[in-house]
Amino acid sequence: MEEGKRLAGKVAMVTGGASGIGAETARIFAAQGASVVLCDVNAELGQSVAGGIAENGGETIFRELDVTNEQQWIALVAETEERFGKLNILANCAGISGRDPKDLVQQTPVAGGMLEDQSLENWNRVMEVNATGTFLGTRQAIAPMRRAGGGSIINISSICGIIGSFANAAYHASKGAVRIFSKAAAIQYAPDGIRVNSIHPGFVDTPMTKPAHSNPELVQIRLEATPLGRFGVPRDIALGCLYLASDDSSWVTGSELVIDGGLTAK
Ligand code: NAP
């Protein structure tokens, strides 16, 4: 491990690591010296991201993980400790928008339909992946982080976890849950040196936002709402994850890091 890297000697798990924000976070963690367990439901893409990291000299393995599956969490956390000796960092990046995957171009600002039209099945699925998945991962990470003498858990919420909008109400609810869950976990595990923080991205260009950003009218509305005048890129968020993962943020817990081009400042 090279000296001077911000995560030298640390072991990190990154969920949703096959795509968008999770993939970039895994790349930056590895480039900064962490050993990265990259996980996702999408094995083909995940293997490819891990392959790219390894080609650039990073230490990583890919493992299939559905964040809603507790048994898979238990097995993967155990494997991580066994293989790398410890767990220092968990970045919970996996998430879904709740939009119908068949909608390749979002037609209105209301992703997933108005509340009255939303099915219980859609509500439950969004809550299960975004909120319950974050709970399951955080819960499994606590014991190994305690054994490691502390750790950092980074939960990707959203500006939708802070303010309301016409977007999927279940998505808002799930991200609000991640925000306040992170604060409760931060308080409970501060005595163990385990820090828990949430990150709140604005509109970031990733496969998740492609359907909305394929509609010029929505692009205009979203850019006008963003004072810095551009969409985020995954690196904008991954650098926030790097700060919260590193010892540079050793006095930061229970905080919400907003990275949104100024959108929620208005
Ligand atoms: P993305 O490119 O779609 O990446 C999300 C990844 O999570 C995908 O590879 C996805 O696989 C995976 N995933 C979905 N369900 C999973 C499960 N049950 N278990 C494990 N992995 C699962 O989206 P992104 O934009 O990078 O989003 C990353 C996080 O940032 C999400 O939590 C999202 O809510 C949040 N966020 C994004 C934005 C934005 O503007 N992009 C803004 C605010 C917050 P599939 O593709 O196969 O579903």
Tab-separated table of C-alpha atoms in Angstrom, residues 114-236:
chain	number	residue	atom	x	y	z
A	114	MET	CA	-48.741	10.402	-8.459
A	115	LEU	CA	-49.327	9.049	-4.967
A	116	GLU	CA	-52.923	7.935	-5.629
A	117	ASP	CA	-51.748	5.778	-8.527
A	118	GLN	CA	-48.812	4.253	-6.707
A	119	SER	CA	-49.114	0.551	-5.907
A	120	LEU	CA	-48.324	-0.902	-2.520
A	121	GLU	CA	-45.949	-3.258	-4.322
A	122	ASN	CA	-43.950	-0.328	-5.753
A	123	TRP	CA	-43.887	1.431	-2.366
A	124	ASN	CA	-42.671	-1.728	-0.618
A	125	ARG	CA	-39.982	-2.461	-3.205
A	126	VAL	CA	-38.523	1.062	-3.082
A	127	MET	CA	-38.511	1.039	0.715
A	128	GLU	CA	-37.007	-2.459	0.767
A	129	VAL	CA	-34.032	-1.674	-1.477
A	130	ASN	CA	-33.291	1.918	-0.416
A	131	ALA	CA	-34.148	1.904	3.296
A	132	THR	CA	-34.175	-1.727	4.472
A	133	GLY	CA	-31.064	-2.513	2.398
A	134	THR	CA	-29.222	0.313	4.158
A	135	PHE	CA	-30.395	-0.954	7.556
A	136	LEU	CA	-29.299	-4.547	6.835
A	137	GLY	CA	-25.842	-3.501	5.661
A	138	THR	CA	-25.279	-1.073	8.506
A	139	ARG	CA	-26.342	-3.680	11.048
A	140	GLN	CA	-23.951	-6.308	9.694
A	141	ALA	CA	-21.041	-3.848	9.518
A	142	ILE	CA	-21.153	-2.867	13.189
A	143	ALA	CA	-19.544	-5.934	14.776
A	144	PRO	CA	-16.553	-6.109	12.379
A	145	MET	CA	-16.033	-2.337	12.619
A	146	ARG	CA	-16.037	-2.588	16.395
A	147	ARG	CA	-13.422	-5.329	16.121
A	148	ALA	CA	-11.421	-3.031	13.802
A	149	GLY	CA	-11.476	-0.272	16.437
A	150	GLY	CA	-13.983	1.895	14.556
A	151	GLY	CA	-15.191	2.575	11.063
A	152	SER	CA	-17.143	4.772	8.683
A	153	ILE	CA	-20.567	4.034	7.207
A	154	ILE	CA	-21.697	6.248	4.345
A	155	ASN	CA	-25.349	6.064	3.378
A	156	ILE	CA	-26.403	7.583	0.071
A	157	SER	CA	-29.674	9.398	0.632
A	158	SER	CA	-30.720	12.191	-1.769
A	159	ILE	CA	-31.981	15.759	-1.815
A	160	CYS	CA	-35.289	13.826	-1.896
A	161	GLY	CA	-34.519	12.864	1.703
A	162	ILE	CA	-34.588	16.548	2.680
A	163	ILE	CA	-37.201	18.260	0.504
A	164	GLY	CA	-40.397	17.211	-1.262
A	165	SER	CA	-41.100	17.265	-5.004
A	166	PHE	CA	-43.246	15.645	-7.673
A	167	ALA	CA	-40.865	12.667	-7.768
A	168	ASN	CA	-41.942	9.212	-6.546
A	169	ALA	CA	-43.266	9.656	-2.985
A	170	ALA	CA	-41.889	6.253	-1.982
A	171	TYR	CA	-38.439	7.353	-3.151
A	172	HIS	CA	-38.720	10.495	-0.993
A	173	ALA	CA	-39.877	8.423	1.996
A	174	SER	CA	-37.088	5.874	1.576
A	175	LYS	CA	-34.403	8.557	1.342
A	176	GLY	CA	-35.843	10.416	4.337
A	177	ALA	CA	-35.619	7.125	6.221
A	178	VAL	CA	-31.955	6.741	5.242
A	179	ARG	CA	-31.226	10.289	6.451
A	180	ILE	CA	-32.675	9.907	9.936
A	181	PHE	CA	-31.640	6.261	10.295
A	182	SER	CA	-28.048	7.391	9.745
A	183	LYS	CA	-28.314	9.908	12.598
A	184	ALA	CA	-29.761	7.293	14.988
A	185	ALA	CA	-26.986	4.831	14.092
A	186	ALA	CA	-24.385	7.601	14.502
A	187	ILE	CA	-25.555	8.312	18.046
A	188	GLN	CA	-25.780	4.642	19.019
A	189	TYR	CA	-22.304	3.694	17.752
A	190	ALA	CA	-20.242	6.846	18.379
A	191	PRO	CA	-18.863	5.246	21.571
A	192	ASP	CA	-17.418	2.473	19.363
A	193	GLY	CA	-15.735	4.959	17.040
A	194	ILE	CA	-18.125	4.013	14.239
A	195	ARG	CA	-19.151	7.096	12.284
A	196	VAL	CA	-22.360	7.124	10.228
A	197	ASN	CA	-23.173	9.920	7.796
A	198	SER	CA	-25.551	10.459	4.896
A	199	ILE	CA	-24.868	12.051	1.520
A	200	HIS	CA	-27.560	13.951	-0.371
A	201	PRO	CA	-26.876	14.204	-4.088
A	202	GLY	CA	-28.844	16.486	-6.386
A	203	PHE	CA	-29.360	15.585	-10.050
A	204	VAL	CA	-26.419	13.449	-11.135
A	205	ASP	CA	-25.971	12.000	-14.616
A	206	THR	CA	-26.058	8.212	-14.138
A	207	PRO	CA	-28.075	5.317	-15.597
A	208	MET	CA	-30.698	6.043	-12.884
A	209	THR	CA	-31.405	9.536	-14.222
A	210	LYS	CA	-31.019	8.653	-17.918
A	211	PRO	CA	-34.791	8.406	-18.557
A	212	ALA	CA	-35.383	11.877	-17.042
A	213	HIS	CA	-32.302	13.376	-18.691
A	214	SER	CA	-33.432	12.003	-22.063
A	215	ASN	CA	-36.340	14.464	-21.977
A	216	PRO	CA	-35.108	17.986	-22.919
A	217	GLU	CA	-37.972	19.632	-21.021
A	218	LEU	CA	-37.022	17.870	-17.803
A	219	VAL	CA	-33.359	18.666	-18.389
A	220	GLN	CA	-34.247	22.354	-18.635
A	221	ILE	CA	-36.386	22.281	-15.480
A	222	ARG	CA	-33.683	20.472	-13.530
A	223	LEU	CA	-30.820	22.658	-14.740
A	224	GLU	CA	-32.786	25.816	-13.946
A	225	ALA	CA	-33.311	24.447	-10.435
A	226	THR	CA	-29.555	23.893	-10.013
A	227	PRO	CA	-27.727	27.178	-9.281
A	228	LEU	CA	-24.346	25.870	-10.453
A	229	GLY	CA	-25.956	25.221	-13.838
A	230	ARG	CA	-24.854	21.668	-14.550
A	231	PHE	CA	-25.770	18.150	-13.543
A	232	GLY	CA	-23.476	16.374	-11.136
A	233	VAL	CA	-21.179	13.607	-12.289
A	234	PRO	CA	-20.558	10.500	-10.172
A	235	ARG	CA	-17.129	11.842	-9.191
A	236	ASP	CA	-18.760	14.834	-7.442
